[in-house]
CSV table of C-alpha atoms in Angstrom, one decimal:
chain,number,residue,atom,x,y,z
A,1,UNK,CA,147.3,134.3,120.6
A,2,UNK,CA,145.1,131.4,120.2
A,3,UNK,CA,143.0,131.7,117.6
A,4,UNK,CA,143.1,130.4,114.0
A,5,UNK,CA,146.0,130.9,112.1
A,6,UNK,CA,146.6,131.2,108.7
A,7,UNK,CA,150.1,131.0,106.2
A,8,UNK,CA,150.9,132.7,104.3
A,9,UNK,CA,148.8,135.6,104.9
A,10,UNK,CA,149.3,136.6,100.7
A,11,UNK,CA,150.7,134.4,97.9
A,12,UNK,CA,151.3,135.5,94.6
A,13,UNK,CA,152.0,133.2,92.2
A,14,UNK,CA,152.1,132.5,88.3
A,15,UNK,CA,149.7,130.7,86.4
A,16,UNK,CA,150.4,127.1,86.3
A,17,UNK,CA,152.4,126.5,89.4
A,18,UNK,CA,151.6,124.3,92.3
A,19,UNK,CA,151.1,126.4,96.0
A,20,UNK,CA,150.2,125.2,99.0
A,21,UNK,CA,147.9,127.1,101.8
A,22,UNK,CA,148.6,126.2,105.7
A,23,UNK,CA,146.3,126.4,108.9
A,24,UNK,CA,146.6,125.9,112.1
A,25,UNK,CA,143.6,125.4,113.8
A,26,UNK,CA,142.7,125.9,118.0
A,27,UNK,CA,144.2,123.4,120.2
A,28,UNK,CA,141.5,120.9,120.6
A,29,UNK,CA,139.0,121.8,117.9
A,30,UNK,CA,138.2,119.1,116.2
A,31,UNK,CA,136.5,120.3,113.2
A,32,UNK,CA,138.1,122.3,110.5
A,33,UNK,CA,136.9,124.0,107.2
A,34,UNK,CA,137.9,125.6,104.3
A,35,UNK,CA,136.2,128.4,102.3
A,36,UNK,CA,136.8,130.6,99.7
A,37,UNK,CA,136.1,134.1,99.0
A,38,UNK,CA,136.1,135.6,95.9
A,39,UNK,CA,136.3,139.8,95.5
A,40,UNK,CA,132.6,140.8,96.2
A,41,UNK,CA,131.2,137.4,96.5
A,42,UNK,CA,130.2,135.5,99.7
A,43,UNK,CA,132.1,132.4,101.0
A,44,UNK,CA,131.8,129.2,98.8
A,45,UNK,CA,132.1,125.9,101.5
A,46,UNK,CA,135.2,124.2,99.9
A,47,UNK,CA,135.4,120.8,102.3
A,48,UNK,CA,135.1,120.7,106.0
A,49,UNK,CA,137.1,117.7,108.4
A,50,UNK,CA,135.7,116.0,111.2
A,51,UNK,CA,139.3,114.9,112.7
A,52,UNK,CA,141.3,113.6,109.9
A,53,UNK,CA,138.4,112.7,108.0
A,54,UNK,CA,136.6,114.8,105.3
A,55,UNK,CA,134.0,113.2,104.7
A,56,UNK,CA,132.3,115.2,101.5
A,57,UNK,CA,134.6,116.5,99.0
A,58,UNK,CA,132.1,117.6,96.3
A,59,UNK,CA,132.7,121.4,97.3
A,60,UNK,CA,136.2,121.4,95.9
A,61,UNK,CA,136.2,123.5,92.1
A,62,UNK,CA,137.7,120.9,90.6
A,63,UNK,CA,140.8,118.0,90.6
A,64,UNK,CA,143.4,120.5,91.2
A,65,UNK,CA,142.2,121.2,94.3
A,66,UNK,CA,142.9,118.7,97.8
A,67,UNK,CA,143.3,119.3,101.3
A,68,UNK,CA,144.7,117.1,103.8
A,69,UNK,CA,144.6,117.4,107.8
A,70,UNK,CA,147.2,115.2,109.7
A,71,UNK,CA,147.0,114.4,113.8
A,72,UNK,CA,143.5,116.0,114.1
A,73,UNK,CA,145.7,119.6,114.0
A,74,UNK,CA,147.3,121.6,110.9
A,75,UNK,CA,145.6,121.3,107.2
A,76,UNK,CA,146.9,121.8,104.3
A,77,UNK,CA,144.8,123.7,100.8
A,78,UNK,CA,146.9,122.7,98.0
A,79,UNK,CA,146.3,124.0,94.3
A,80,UNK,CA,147.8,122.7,91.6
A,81,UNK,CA,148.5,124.1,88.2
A,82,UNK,CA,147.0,127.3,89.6
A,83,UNK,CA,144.4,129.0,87.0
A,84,UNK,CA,143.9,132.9,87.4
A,85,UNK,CA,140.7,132.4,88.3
A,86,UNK,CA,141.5,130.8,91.5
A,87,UNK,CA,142.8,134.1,92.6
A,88,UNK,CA,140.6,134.5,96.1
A,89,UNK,CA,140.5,134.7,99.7
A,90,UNK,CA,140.9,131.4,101.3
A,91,UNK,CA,139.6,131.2,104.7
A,92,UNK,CA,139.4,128.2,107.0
A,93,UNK,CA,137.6,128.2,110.2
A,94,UNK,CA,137.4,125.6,113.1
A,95,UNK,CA,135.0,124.9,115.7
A,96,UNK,CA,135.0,122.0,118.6
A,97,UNK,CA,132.0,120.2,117.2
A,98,UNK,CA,130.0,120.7,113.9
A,99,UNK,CA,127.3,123.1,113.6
A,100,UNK,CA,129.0,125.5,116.4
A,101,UNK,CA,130.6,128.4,116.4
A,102,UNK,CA,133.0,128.5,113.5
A,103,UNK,CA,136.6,130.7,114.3
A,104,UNK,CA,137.8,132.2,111.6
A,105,UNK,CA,141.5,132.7,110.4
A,106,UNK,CA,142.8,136.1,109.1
A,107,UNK,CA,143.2,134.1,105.6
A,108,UNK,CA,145.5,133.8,103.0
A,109,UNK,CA,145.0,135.9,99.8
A,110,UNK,CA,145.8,134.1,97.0
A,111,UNK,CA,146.9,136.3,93.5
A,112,UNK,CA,147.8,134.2,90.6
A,113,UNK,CA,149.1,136.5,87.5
B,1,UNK,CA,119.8,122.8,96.1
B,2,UNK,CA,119.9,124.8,99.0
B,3,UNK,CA,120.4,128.5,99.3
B,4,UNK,CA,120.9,131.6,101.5
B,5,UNK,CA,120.1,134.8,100.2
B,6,UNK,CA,120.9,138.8,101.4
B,7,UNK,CA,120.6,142.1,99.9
B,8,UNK,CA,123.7,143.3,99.0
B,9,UNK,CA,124.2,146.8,100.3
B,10,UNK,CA,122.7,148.8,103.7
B,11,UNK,CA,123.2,152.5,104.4
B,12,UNK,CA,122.3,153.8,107.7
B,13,UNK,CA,122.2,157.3,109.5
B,14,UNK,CA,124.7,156.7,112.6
B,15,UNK,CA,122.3,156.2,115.7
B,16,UNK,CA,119.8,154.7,113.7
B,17,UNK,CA,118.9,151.2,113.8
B,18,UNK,CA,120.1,148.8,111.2
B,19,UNK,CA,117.9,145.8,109.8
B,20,UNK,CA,119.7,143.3,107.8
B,21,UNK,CA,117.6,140.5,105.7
B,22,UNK,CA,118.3,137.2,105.2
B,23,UNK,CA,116.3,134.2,103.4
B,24,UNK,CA,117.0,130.5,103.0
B,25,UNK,CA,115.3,127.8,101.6
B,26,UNK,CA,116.6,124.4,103.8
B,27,UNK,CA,113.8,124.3,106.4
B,28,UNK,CA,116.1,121.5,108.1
B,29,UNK,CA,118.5,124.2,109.2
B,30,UNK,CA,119.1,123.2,112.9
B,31,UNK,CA,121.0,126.8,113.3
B,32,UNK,CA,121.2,130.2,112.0
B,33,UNK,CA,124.0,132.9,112.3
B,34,UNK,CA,124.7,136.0,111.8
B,35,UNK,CA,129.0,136.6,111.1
B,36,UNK,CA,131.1,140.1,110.9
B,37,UNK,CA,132.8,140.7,108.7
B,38,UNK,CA,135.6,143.9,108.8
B,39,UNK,CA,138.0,144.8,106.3
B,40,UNK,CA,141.1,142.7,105.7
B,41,UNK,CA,140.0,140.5,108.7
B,42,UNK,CA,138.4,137.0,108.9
B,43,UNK,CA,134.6,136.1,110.1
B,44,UNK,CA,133.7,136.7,113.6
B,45,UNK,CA,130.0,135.2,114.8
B,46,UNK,CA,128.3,138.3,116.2
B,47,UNK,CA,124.9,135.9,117.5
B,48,UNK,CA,123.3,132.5,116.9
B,49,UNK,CA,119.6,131.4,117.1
B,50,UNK,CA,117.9,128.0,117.4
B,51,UNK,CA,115.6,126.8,114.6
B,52,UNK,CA,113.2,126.4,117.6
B,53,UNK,CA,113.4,130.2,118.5
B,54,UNK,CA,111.6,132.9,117.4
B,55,UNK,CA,113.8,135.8,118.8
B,56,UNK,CA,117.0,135.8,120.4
B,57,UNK,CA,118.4,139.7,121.6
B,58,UNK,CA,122.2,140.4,123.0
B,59,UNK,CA,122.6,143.8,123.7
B,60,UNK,CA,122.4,145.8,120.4
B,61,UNK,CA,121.7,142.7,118.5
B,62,UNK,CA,118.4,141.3,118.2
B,63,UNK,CA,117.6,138.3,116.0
B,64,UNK,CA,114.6,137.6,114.5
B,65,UNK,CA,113.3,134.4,112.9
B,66,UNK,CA,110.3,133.6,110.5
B,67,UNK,CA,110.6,129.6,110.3
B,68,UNK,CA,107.4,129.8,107.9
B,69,UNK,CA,109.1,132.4,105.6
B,70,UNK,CA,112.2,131.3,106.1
B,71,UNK,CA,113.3,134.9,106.9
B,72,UNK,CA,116.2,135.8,109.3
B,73,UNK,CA,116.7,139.1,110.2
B,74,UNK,CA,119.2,141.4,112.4
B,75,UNK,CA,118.5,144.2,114.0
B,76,UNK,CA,121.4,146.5,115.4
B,77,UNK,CA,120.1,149.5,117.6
B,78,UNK,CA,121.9,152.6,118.0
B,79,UNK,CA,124.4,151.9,115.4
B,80,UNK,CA,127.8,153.2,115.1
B,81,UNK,CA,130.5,153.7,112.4
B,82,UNK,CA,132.4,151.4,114.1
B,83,UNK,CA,129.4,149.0,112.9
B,84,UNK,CA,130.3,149.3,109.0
B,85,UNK,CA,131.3,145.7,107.7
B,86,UNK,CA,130.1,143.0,106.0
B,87,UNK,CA,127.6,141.0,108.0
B,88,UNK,CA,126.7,137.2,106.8
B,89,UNK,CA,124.0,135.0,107.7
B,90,UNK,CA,124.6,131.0,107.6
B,91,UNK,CA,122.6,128.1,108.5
B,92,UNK,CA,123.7,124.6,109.4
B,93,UNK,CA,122.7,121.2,110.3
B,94,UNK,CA,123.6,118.4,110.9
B,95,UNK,CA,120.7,116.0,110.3
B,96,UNK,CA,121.5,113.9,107.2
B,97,UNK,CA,123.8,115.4,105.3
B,98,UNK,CA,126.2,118.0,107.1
B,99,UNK,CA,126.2,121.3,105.7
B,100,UNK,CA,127.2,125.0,106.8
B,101,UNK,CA,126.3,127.7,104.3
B,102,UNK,CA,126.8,131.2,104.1
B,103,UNK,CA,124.7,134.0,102.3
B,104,UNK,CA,126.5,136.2,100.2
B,105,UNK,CA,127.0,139.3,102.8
B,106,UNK,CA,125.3,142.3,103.4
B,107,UNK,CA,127.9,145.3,103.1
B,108,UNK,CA,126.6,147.9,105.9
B,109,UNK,CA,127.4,151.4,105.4
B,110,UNK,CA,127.3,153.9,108.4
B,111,UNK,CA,127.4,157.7,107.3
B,112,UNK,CA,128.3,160.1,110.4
């Protein structure tokens, strides 16, 4: 279809290592976010991109977390040194201009043990 | 800093109407939205209203905002188990500083 993607869909992983968290946006949307969503919490904003650009990165947790989005397309979430307490939902979203509609992705459960 | 708040849990009789509450406190929102939310799936925007509307109705839906109280609420009519999910209100704008925040989702629960 053509919605928002989302890969891989779950990820477990050990405490300490390094995982990476992919989507794939609409063709032609050109904003992209990334959220988070804890067991029985609501979704915490993590960064959003205009294009390439993200312009405000204060939502990330902390230094172990970036993101990156290359050719206005595909983004990457990447952890590192993964702490159990970034076990979560990760779910990223796009839209064709801020403040619209945001389309969801399926997202990627993330487990780390 | 700026905030959206809902109650956390909502049971219904199945063909009643549902009313699901939402506050916030950034009276620059531009919009306001209510997402659903079903099990194991992602977000989907069910309806959107205008800062500059007062009530905005789509078939079961009806929206209703309260710019003074900064209230937001939902209304579904006739409502169906197929209707049990988490439903999340946001708010966004885009003058100054961009934001897009969500409240903390209302789980509806619709006994047959």
């Amino acid at each position: 279809g053509a919605g928002v993607s989302q890969s891989p869909s779950n990820k477990v992983t050990e405490k300490g290592k390094d995982v990476e968290l992919r989507c794939d946006p609409i063709s032609g949307h050109t904003a992209l976010y990334w959220y988070r969503q804890s067991l029985g919490q609501g979704l915490e904003f993590l960064i959003y991109f205009q294009g390439n650009s993200a312009p405000d990165k204060s939502g990330l947790p902390s230094d172990r977390f970036s993101a990156e989005r290359t050719g206005g397309s595909v983004s990457t979430l990447t952890i590192q040194r993964t702490q159990q307490e970034d076990s979560a939902v990760y779910l990223c979203a796009s839209s064709t201009g801020l403040a619209g509609e945001q389309y969801f992705g399926p997202g990627t459960r993330l487990t780390v043990t | 800093g700026e905030d959206v708040e809902q109650s956390l849990f909502l049971s219904v009789r199945e063909g009643d109407s549902s009313v699901i509450n939402c506050t916030y406190t950034d009276s620059s929102s531009t919009y306001l939205y209510w997402y659903k939310q079903e099990p194991g799936a992602g977000l989907q925007l069910l309806t959107y209203i205008f800062s500059n509307m007062d009530m905005k109705q789509d078939q079961r839906l009806t929206v209703l905002l309260n710019k003074k109280d900064k209230h937001l609420s939902l209304r579904i009519a006739d409502t169906q188990t197929g209707d049990s999910a988490i439903y999340f209100c946001a708010e966004s704008t885009t003058s100054g500083t961009y934001k897009y925040i969500f409240g903390t989702g209302t789980r509806l629960k619709v006994l047959a």
